[in-house]
Coordinates of C-alpha atoms in Angstrom, one line a residue:
X266 CA -18.4 -125.5 15.1
X267 CA -16.1 -125.3 11.9
X268 CA -18.6 -125.5 9.0
X269 CA -22.6 -126.0 8.8
X270 CA -21.7 -129.7 7.5
X271 CA -19.5 -130.3 10.7
X272 CA -22.0 -128.8 13.1
X273 CA -24.9 -131.1 11.5
X274 CA -23.5 -134.5 10.8
X275 CA -23.4 -135.7 14.4
X276 CA -26.9 -135.7 14.9
X277 CA -30.2 -133.3 15.0
X278 CA -32.2 -132.1 18.0
X279 CA -35.3 -129.4 18.9
X280 CA -33.9 -126.1 19.0
X281 CA -37.0 -124.1 20.1
X282 CA -40.7 -124.3 21.3
X283 CA -42.2 -123.2 18.1
X284 CA -44.5 -126.0 17.0
X285 CA -43.4 -126.4 13.7
X286 CA -39.8 -126.4 14.7
X287 CA -40.5 -129.3 17.1
X288 CA -42.5 -131.0 14.4
X289 CA -39.3 -130.8 11.8
X290 CA -37.2 -132.2 14.7
X291 CA -39.3 -134.9 15.7
X292 CA -39.9 -136.2 11.9
X293 CA -36.0 -136.6 11.7
X294 CA -34.8 -139.9 13.1
X295 CA -31.4 -139.4 15.2
X296 CA -28.3 -139.5 12.7
X297 CA -25.7 -138.9 13.0
X298 CA -4.3 -126.3 26.4
X299 CA -2.4 -124.3 24.7
X300 CA -1.5 -120.9 26.3
X301 CA -2.5 -119.3 23.0
X302 CA -5.9 -120.4 23.6
X303 CA -6.2 -118.3 27.1
X304 CA -4.7 -115.2 28.5
X305 CA -4.1 -115.2 32.4
X306 CA -5.0 -113.0 35.3
X307 CA -2.2 -113.5 38.1
X308 CA -2.8 -112.3 41.5
X309 CA -0.7 -109.4 42.4
X310 CA -0.3 -110.9 46.1
X311 CA 1.2 -113.9 44.9
X312 CA 5.0 -114.4 45.7
X313 CA 7.7 -116.2 44.1
X314 CA 7.1 -117.7 40.7
X315 CA 4.4 -115.6 39.0
X316 CA 3.2 -117.9 36.3
X317 CA 0.0 -119.7 36.2
X318 CA 1.9 -122.9 35.8
X319 CA 3.8 -122.4 38.6
X320 CA 0.8 -121.3 40.6
X321 CA -1.4 -124.2 39.8
X322 CA 1.0 -126.9 39.7
X323 CA -0.2 -129.1 42.4
X324 CA -3.9 -127.9 42.1
X325 CA -6.3 -130.6 41.3
X326 CA -9.1 -128.2 40.6
X327 CA -6.9 -126.6 37.9
X328 CA -6.1 -130.0 36.3
X329 CA -9.8 -130.8 36.2
X330 CA -10.4 -127.4 34.4
X331 CA -7.2 -128.2 32.1
X332 CA -8.9 -131.4 31.0
X333 CA -12.1 -130.0 29.9
X334 CA -10.7 -126.9 28.2
X335 CA -10.0 -128.5 24.7
X336 CA -13.6 -129.8 24.8
X337 CA -15.1 -126.3 25.7
X338 CA -12.9 -124.5 22.6
X339 CA -14.1 -127.3 20.1
X340 CA -17.5 -126.8 21.4
X341 CA -17.8 -123.1 21.1
X342 CA -15.7 -122.6 17.9
X343 CA -12.5 -122.0 19.6
X344 CA -11.0 -118.6 20.8
X345 CA -11.9 -115.4 19.4
X346 CA -8.7 -113.5 18.8
X347 CA -9.0 -109.9 19.1
X348 CA -6.3 -107.8 21.1
X349 CA -8.6 -104.6 21.4
X350 CA -11.4 -107.0 22.8
X351 CA -8.9 -109.0 24.8
X352 CA -7.4 -105.9 26.6
X353 CA -10.8 -104.7 27.4
X354 CA -11.9 -107.9 29.1
X355 CA -8.3 -108.1 30.8
X356 CA -8.9 -104.7 32.2
X357 CA -12.3 -105.5 33.7
X358 CA -11.3 -108.9 35.3
X359 CA -8.0 -107.4 36.7
X360 CA -10.1 -105.1 38.9
X361 CA -12.0 -107.9 40.1
X362 CA -9.3 -110.2 41.3
X363 CA -8.2 -107.8 44.1
X364 CA -11.6 -108.1 45.8
X365 CA -12.0 -111.9 45.2
X366 CA -13.0 -114.4 48.0
X367 CA -9.6 -115.9 47.3
X368 CA -7.1 -113.4 46.5
X369 CA -4.5 -116.2 45.7
X370 CA -6.9 -117.6 43.0
X371 CA -5.4 -117.3 39.4
X372 CA -7.8 -117.3 36.5
X373 CA -7.4 -118.3 32.6
X374 CA -10.2 -116.1 30.8
X375 CA -11.1 -117.1 27.2
X376 CA -13.4 -115.3 24.8
X377 CA -14.9 -118.0 22.8
X378 CA -16.1 -117.4 19.4
X379 CA -19.7 -118.1 19.4
X380 CA -22.5 -115.7 18.9
X381 CA -24.4 -117.5 21.9
X382 CA -24.9 -115.2 24.8
X383 CA -23.2 -117.6 27.5
X384 CA -20.4 -117.2 30.3
X385 CA -19.5 -120.2 32.5
X386 CA -16.5 -121.3 34.8
X387 CA -14.6 -124.5 35.4
X388 CA -13.0 -125.3 38.5
X389 CA -9.4 -124.1 38.7
X390 CA -10.2 -120.5 37.5
X391 CA -11.1 -121.2 33.9
X392 CA -13.6 -118.4 32.9
X393 CA -15.3 -118.2 29.4
X394 CA -17.2 -115.4 27.9
X395 CA -18.5 -115.7 24.4
X396 CA -18.2 -112.9 21.9
X397 CA -22.3 -112.8 21.7
X398 CA -22.5 -111.7 25.3
X399 CA -19.8 -109.0 24.9
X400 CA -22.0 -107.7 22.1
X401 CA -25.0 -107.7 24.1
X402 CA -23.5 -105.6 26.9
X403 CA -23.6 -101.9 27.0
X404 CA -20.7 -101.0 29.7
X405 CA -18.1 -102.3 31.5
X406 CA -19.9 -102.6 34.6
X407 CA -22.0 -105.2 33.0
X408 CA -19.2 -107.6 31.8
X409 CA -17.7 -107.1 35.4
X410 CA -21.0 -108.2 36.7
X411 CA -20.6 -111.3 34.4
X412 CA -17.1 -112.2 35.2
X413 CA -17.4 -111.5 39.1
X414 CA -20.2 -114.0 38.9
X415 CA -18.2 -116.6 37.4
X416 CA -15.3 -115.8 39.7
X417 CA -17.6 -116.4 42.4
X418 CA -18.3 -120.1 41.4
X419 CA -14.6 -120.7 41.3
X420 CA -13.9 -119.4 44.7
X421 CA -17.0 -121.0 46.4
X422 CA -16.0 -124.4 44.7
X423 CA -19.3 -124.8 43.0
X424 CA -18.0 -126.8 40.3
X425 CA -16.4 -129.5 42.7
X426 CA -19.6 -129.4 44.8
X427 CA -21.9 -129.9 41.7
X428 CA -19.5 -132.8 40.7
X429 CA -19.7 -134.6 44.0
X430 CA -23.8 -134.1 44.3
X431 CA -24.1 -135.6 40.6
X432 CA -21.8 -138.6 41.6
X433 CA -23.7 -139.3 44.9
X434 CA -27.1 -139.2 42.8
X435 CA -25.8 -141.4 40.3
X436 CA -24.7 -144.0 42.7
X437 CA -28.1 -143.5 44.6
X438 CA -30.2 -143.8 41.7
X439 CA -28.2 -147.3 40.7
X440 CA -28.5 -148.7 44.0
X441 CA -32.2 -148.1 44.1
X442 CA -32.9 -149.4 40.5
X443 CA -30.9 -152.7 41.4
X444 CA -33.4 -153.2 44.7
X445 CA -36.6 -151.9 42.6
X446 CA -36.2 -152.8 39.2
X447 CA -38.4 -151.2 36.4
X448 CA -41.0 -149.8 39.0
X449 CA -42.7 -146.5 39.0
X450 CA -41.3 -145.8 42.1
X451 CA -37.7 -145.9 40.8
X452 CA -38.9 -143.3 38.3
X453 CA -40.2 -141.0 40.9
X454 CA -37.2 -141.2 43.1
X455 CA -35.0 -140.3 40.0
X456 CA -37.1 -137.4 39.1
X457 CA -36.8 -136.3 42.9
X458 CA -33.1 -136.7 42.4
X459 CA -33.0 -134.5 39.3
X460 CA -35.3 -131.8 41.2
X461 CA -32.6 -131.9 44.3
X462 CA -29.7 -131.3 41.8
X463 CA -31.5 -128.4 39.9
X464 CA -32.3 -126.6 43.3
X465 CA -29.0 -127.0 44.5
X466 CA -27.7 -125.3 41.3
X467 CA -30.2 -122.6 41.5
X468 CA -28.9 -122.0 45.3
X469 CA -25.3 -122.1 43.6
X470 CA -26.4 -119.5 41.3
X471 CA -28.0 -117.1 43.8
X472 CA -24.9 -117.4 46.3
X473 CA -22.4 -116.4 43.1
X474 CA -25.0 -113.4 42.3
X475 CA -24.6 -112.2 45.9
X476 CA -20.7 -112.7 45.9
X477 CA -20.4 -111.0 42.7
X478 CA -22.3 -107.8 43.3
X479 CA -20.4 -107.4 46.4
X480 CA -17.1 -107.8 44.3
X481 CA -18.7 -105.4 41.8
X482 CA -19.1 -102.7 44.7
X483 CA -15.7 -103.2 46.3
X484 CA -14.0 -102.9 42.9
X485 CA -16.0 -99.6 42.2
X486 CA -18.3 -100.8 39.7
X487 CA -21.9 -100.1 39.6
X488 CA -23.4 -103.0 41.6
X489 CA -26.8 -102.5 39.8
X490 CA -25.0 -103.6 36.7
X491 CA -26.0 -107.3 37.4
X492 CA -29.8 -106.8 37.4
X493 CA -29.4 -104.5 34.4
X494 CA -27.6 -107.0 32.4
X495 CA -29.9 -109.7 33.5
X496 CA -32.7 -107.6 32.0
X497 CA -30.7 -107.4 28.9
X498 CA -30.5 -111.0 28.5
X499 CA -34.2 -111.6 29.2
X500 CA -34.8 -109.2 26.5
X501 CA -32.6 -111.0 24.0
X502 CA -34.0 -114.5 24.9
X503 CA -37.4 -113.2 24.2
X504 CA -36.5 -111.5 20.9
X505 CA -35.0 -114.8 20.0
X506 CA -37.6 -117.3 21.1
X507 CA -40.3 -118.4 18.5
X508 CA -43.2 -118.4 21.0
X509 CA -43.4 -117.6 25.0
X510 CA -41.7 -119.8 27.4
X511 CA -43.4 -122.8 28.9
X512 CA -43.1 -121.6 32.5
X513 CA -43.8 -125.3 33.8
X514 CA -40.1 -125.8 33.0
X515 CA -38.9 -123.3 35.3
X516 CA -38.4 -126.1 38.3
X517 CA -36.0 -127.8 36.4
X518 CA -33.8 -124.8 35.4
X519 CA -30.4 -124.7 36.5
X520 CA -30.8 -121.0 37.2
X521 CA -33.4 -119.0 39.1
X522 CA -36.1 -117.5 36.7
X523 CA -35.4 -114.3 35.6
X524 CA -37.8 -112.1 37.4
X525 CA -37.3 -113.4 40.6
X526 CA -33.5 -113.2 40.2
X527 CA -33.6 -109.6 39.0
X528 CA -35.3 -108.7 42.0
X529 CA -32.7 -110.2 44.4
X530 CA -29.8 -108.8 42.4
X531 CA -31.7 -105.3 42.8
X532 CA -32.0 -105.9 46.5
X533 CA -28.3 -107.0 46.7
X534 CA -27.1 -104.0 45.0
X535 CA -29.1 -101.7 47.3
X536 CA -26.9 -103.1 50.2
X537 CA -24.0 -101.5 48.6
X538 CA -25.5 -98.0 47.6
X539 CA -23.0 -96.0 49.6
X540 CA -20.1 -98.1 49.0
X541 CA -17.3 -96.1 47.2
X542 CA -17.4 -95.0 43.3
X543 CA -20.0 -96.6 40.8
X544 CA -18.0 -96.9 37.7
X545 CA -20.2 -97.7 34.6
X546 CA -17.1 -97.4 31.9
X547 CA -19.5 -97.2 28.8
X548 CA -17.2 -95.1 26.7
X549 CA -14.0 -97.5 27.2
X550 CA -16.1 -100.4 26.9
X551 CA -17.9 -99.1 23.6
X552 CA -14.5 -98.3 22.1
X553 CA -13.2 -101.8 23.2
X554 CA -16.2 -103.5 21.4
X555 CA -16.2 -101.4 18.2
X556 CA -15.5 -103.9 15.4
X557 CA -16.2 -106.9 17.2
X558 CA -17.6 -109.9 14.9
X559 CA -21.2 -110.4 15.4
X560 CA -23.2 -113.3 14.8
X561 CA -21.9 -116.4 12.2
X562 CA -18.6 -116.4 10.8
X563 CA -17.5 -117.5 7.2
X564 CA -17.4 -121.1 8.6
X565 CA -20.9 -121.3 9.8
X566 CA -22.6 -119.2 7.0
X567 CA -24.3 -115.6 7.2
X568 CA -27.9 -114.5 7.3
X569 CA -28.7 -111.3 5.6
X570 CA -32.4 -110.5 5.9
X571 CA -34.3 -113.3 4.3
X572 CA -31.2 -114.8 2.6
X573 CA -28.6 -117.4 3.7
X574 CA -25.4 -117.5 2.5
X575 CA -22.6 -119.9 3.0
X576 CA -19.3 -118.6 1.0
X577 CA -17.2 -121.8 2.1
X578 CA -19.5 -124.0 0.7
X579 CA -20.6 -121.6 -2.1
X580 CA -24.4 -122.0 -1.5
X581 CA -27.2 -119.8 -0.9
X582 CA -31.0 -119.8 -0.7
X583 CA -33.8 -117.3 0.0
X584 CA -36.8 -117.9 2.4
X585 CA -40.4 -116.1 1.7
X586 CA -41.5 -112.9 2.7
X587 CA -42.9 -112.8 6.4
X588 CA -40.2 -115.4 7.5
X589 CA -37.7 -114.8 9.9
X590 CA -34.5 -117.0 9.8
X591 CA -32.1 -118.0 12.6
X592 CA -28.6 -119.9 12.6
X593 CA -29.1 -122.5 15.6
X594 CA -26.8 -124.9 17.1
X595 CA -27.6 -127.6 14.2
X596 CA -29.1 -125.7 11.4
X597 CA -30.8 -122.9 10.0
X598 CA -34.5 -122.5 10.8
X599 CA -36.7 -120.1 9.4
X600 CA -40.3 -119.6 11.0
X601 CA -43.1 -118.0 9.3
X602 CA -46.8 -117.1 9.1
X603 CA -49.6 -120.0 9.8
X604 CA -47.2 -121.8 11.7
X605 CA -45.0 -123.0 8.8
X606 CA -41.4 -123.5 9.3
X607 CA -38.3 -124.3 7.1
X608 CA -35.1 -126.3 8.3
X609 CA -31.8 -126.4 6.5
X610 CA -28.8 -128.6 7.3
X611 CA -26.4 -131.0 5.4
X612 CA -24.6 -134.5 5.7
X613 CA -21.4 -135.8 4.0
X614 CA -22.4 -137.7 1.0
X615 CA -20.0 -140.6 1.9
X616 CA -20.3 -142.0 -1.5
X617 CA -24.2 -141.9 -1.8
X618 CA -25.1 -141.5 -5.3
X619 CA -29.0 -142.2 -5.4
X620 CA -30.8 -139.6 -3.7
X621 CA -34.1 -141.5 -3.8
X622 CA -32.6 -144.3 -1.7
X623 CA -31.0 -141.8 0.4
X624 CA -34.2 -140.4 1.6
X625 CA -35.7 -143.8 2.0
X626 CA -32.9 -144.8 4.4
X627 CA -34.4 -144.2 7.6
X628 CA -33.9 -140.6 8.8
X629 CA -37.2 -139.4 7.7
X630 CA -40.5 -140.2 10.0
X631 CA -43.7 -140.7 8.4
X632 CA -42.5 -140.9 4.7
X633 CA -45.4 -141.1 2.5
X634 CA -45.0 -144.2 0.3
X635 CA -44.6 -143.5 -3.5
X636 CA -43.8 -139.9 -2.9
X637 CA -40.2 -139.9 -3.9
X638 CA -39.2 -138.2 -7.0
X639 CA -35.9 -137.2 -8.5
X640 CA -35.5 -133.8 -10.0
X641 CA -32.7 -131.0 -10.2
X642 CA -32.1 -127.8 -8.6
X643 CA -30.5 -125.2 -10.5
X644 CA -28.0 -127.8 -12.2
X645 CA -27.7 -129.9 -9.0
X646 CA -29.0 -133.4 -8.9
X647 CA -32.1 -133.5 -6.1
X648 CA -35.1 -135.5 -4.9
X649 CA -38.0 -134.3 -3.1
X650 CA -40.4 -136.3 -0.9
X651 CA -43.6 -135.7 1.4
X652 CA -43.9 -137.0 4.8
X653 CA -46.8 -136.9 7.3
X654 CA -46.2 -137.3 11.2
X655 CA -48.9 -136.3 13.9
X656 CA -50.5 -133.1 13.1
X657 CA -47.9 -132.1 10.4
X658 CA -46.9 -132.3 6.6
X659 CA -43.5 -132.0 5.5
X660 CA -41.9 -131.6 2.1
X661 CA -38.4 -133.1 2.1
X662 CA -35.7 -131.9 -0.5
X663 CA -32.5 -133.4 -0.6
X664 CA -29.5 -131.8 -3.1
X665 CA -26.2 -133.2 -4.0
X666 CA -23.3 -131.0 -4.4
X667 CA -20.2 -132.7 -4.9
X668 CA -19.4 -134.4 -1.5
X669 CA -22.1 -133.1 0.2
X670 CA -25.9 -133.6 0.6
X671 CA -28.2 -130.5 1.9
X672 CA -31.6 -131.0 3.1
X673 CA -34.4 -128.7 2.8
X674 CA -37.4 -129.4 5.2
X675 CA -40.7 -127.5 5.1
X676 CA -43.3 -128.2 7.9
X677 CA -46.9 -127.1 7.9
X678 CA -50.0 -128.1 9.8
X679 CA -51.8 -130.8 8.1
X680 CA -54.3 -129.3 5.6
X681 CA -52.2 -126.4 5.1
X682 CA -52.5 -125.0 1.4
X683 CA -49.0 -123.4 1.7
X684 CA -47.0 -126.0 2.2
X685 CA -45.9 -126.9 -1.5
X686 CA -45.7 -123.5 -2.6
X687 CA -43.6 -122.3 0.0
X688 CA -41.3 -125.7 -0.4
X689 CA -40.9 -125.1 -4.0
X690 CA -40.1 -121.3 -3.6
X691 CA -37.2 -122.3 -1.2
X692 CA -36.0 -125.1 -3.1
X693 CA -36.0 -122.9 -6.5
X694 CA -33.9 -120.4 -4.8
X695 CA -31.2 -122.8 -3.6
X696 CA -27.9 -122.3 -5.9
X697 CA -24.4 -122.0 -6.1
X698 CA -23.1 -118.5 -5.1
X699 CA -21.6 -116.3 -7.8
X700 CA -18.5 -114.5 -7.9
X701 CA -20.1 -111.4 -7.4
X702 CA -21.9 -112.9 -4.2
X703 CA -18.8 -114.2 -2.8
X704 CA -16.7 -110.7 -3.3
X705 CA -19.5 -108.7 -1.9
X706 CA -20.3 -110.9 1.5
X707 CA -18.5 -109.7 4.5
X708 CA -18.9 -110.6 8.0
X709 CA -21.2 -108.6 10.4
X710 CA -19.6 -106.6 13.3
X711 CA -20.6 -104.1 16.1
X712 CA -20.3 -100.7 14.8
X713 CA -20.6 -97.9 17.5
X714 CA -22.1 -94.6 16.0
X715 CA -22.7 -91.3 17.5
X716 CA -26.4 -90.2 17.3
X717 CA -26.5 -87.2 15.2
X718 CA -29.4 -84.5 15.1
X719 CA -32.7 -85.8 13.7
X720 CA -31.6 -89.3 14.2
X721 CA -34.1 -91.4 15.8
X722 CA -34.4 -95.3 17.2
X723 CA -36.2 -96.0 13.8
X724 CA -33.9 -94.3 11.6
X725 CA -30.6 -95.7 13.2
X726 CA -32.3 -99.2 13.5
X727 CA -32.8 -99.2 9.4
X728 CA -29.0 -99.4 9.2
X729 CA -29.0 -102.7 11.1
X730 CA -28.0 -105.6 9.0
X731 CA -28.4 -109.6 9.2
X732 CA -32.0 -109.6 10.5
X733 CA -35.4 -109.0 9.4
X734 CA -36.7 -107.6 12.8
X735 CA -34.1 -104.7 12.7
X736 CA -36.0 -102.3 15.1
X737 CA -36.7 -105.3 17.8
X738 CA -32.7 -105.9 17.7
X739 CA -31.4 -102.6 17.8
X740 CA -33.5 -101.8 21.1
X741 CA -32.3 -105.2 22.5
X742 CA -28.7 -104.7 21.7
X743 CA -28.8 -100.9 23.0
X744 CA -31.0 -101.7 26.1
X745 CA -33.8 -99.4 24.9
X746 CA -37.2 -99.9 26.3
X747 CA -40.3 -99.5 24.2
X748 CA -40.7 -95.7 24.6
X749 CA -37.0 -94.9 24.9
X750 CA -35.7 -92.0 22.4
X751 CA -32.2 -91.0 21.7
X752 CA -30.2 -88.0 22.4
X753 CA -27.7 -85.9 19.8
X754 CA -24.3 -87.1 20.8
X755 CA -25.3 -90.4 22.4
X756 CA -23.3 -93.3 21.4
X757 CA -25.1 -96.6 20.4
X758 CA -24.4 -99.9 18.6
X759 CA -25.8 -101.0 15.3
X760 CA -24.7 -104.0 13.3
X761 CA -23.5 -103.8 9.8
X762 CA -20.5 -105.0 7.5

């Protein structure tokens, strides 16, 4: 994810369950290991030459992880480099290796430069955690819960088992398709195969949860941290979602549904209620993530309330009041009242000069004949058009700036009287950033502040930047329930420059 253009030129996809967002997606035709990348945890019990290369030289699992490592870095924006944060994660991981299922296992841990909430493992001890996940956690035991879970995947060889199952299912499906070509039975068998794989993966997740919680307890961390962080992740997913989750898709999920998983994690933690200490590590964890980059970086652009700024491309625009903006994997998306949604992305111009021809080149579904018009937007050549697809109407605006073409798409239910006014408002706001705007723009970071007498959840949430839903994000980042209050001297996280 180097620039918004780099992320978008490879194609489009749906980003959420909000009807207007899905409509925006459907109306677009598809278009288009170095040691410095990782730090290592070497088991203390290993004898002889204690280097990762030496210990994994003949390990086929490590070779598999090494092949995938560069792709992971490219997909997740590379490695996030911050010595303070790296030392924090290494401290937590180091305590877990001594109680691992396989004490001889080496681990290569990479903090990914991504705002997404994610952690995963590859065969051979390759562990990954995003900076977005670190920002969501509130103490060391919660990160220990994440890392122990991923270590469990490695020691239980889940990655290898998963690959074997997928290969077996692929071979089986191919044989069946040759015997029963183009039949409904083939489709049903393929669907059952997918469900078997999903169920197998869900069982892997539960097994990793159980192993990870045991590791937490034996390493001296609070075993209830696993359930606690699962709740935080669920709260963040709810904060980000544009609408309620479609529960009918749960059976194909690679993870057990959250309420059941939390219940099982609580039950597992109760087994270790009397095992050793229960370190939480809140103080040193918060000190470690103080200053952590939050949200997008300069290569991706910044969201500030209703404004989007891209300092590298030197462009900006504003969405109307009442809209909430999110930087998704492929585009910037804003959703607002009455099921109206806005999508912004960009592609390389590649010599295209005529924007009318570009709009009519096939990437817009349901283009209304004769609706394409040329115009200009704050000195930049542009073209607009209308489209209709299903129950949705669209305003399409393309703007050329040098070698880039930017696309602003607005969707509204058919018959909506707001579409043109909203599209015009966003289009008119699109501009090249001034020198003053560029100089004043800084990345957002996690800042740890101490609650002072008189401070409240409401007053501290007002200091949050980068979101129009300040109170909601403040509560989620600090794991504060609806009725939670703050005490003087308490440390909490805010997001600011």
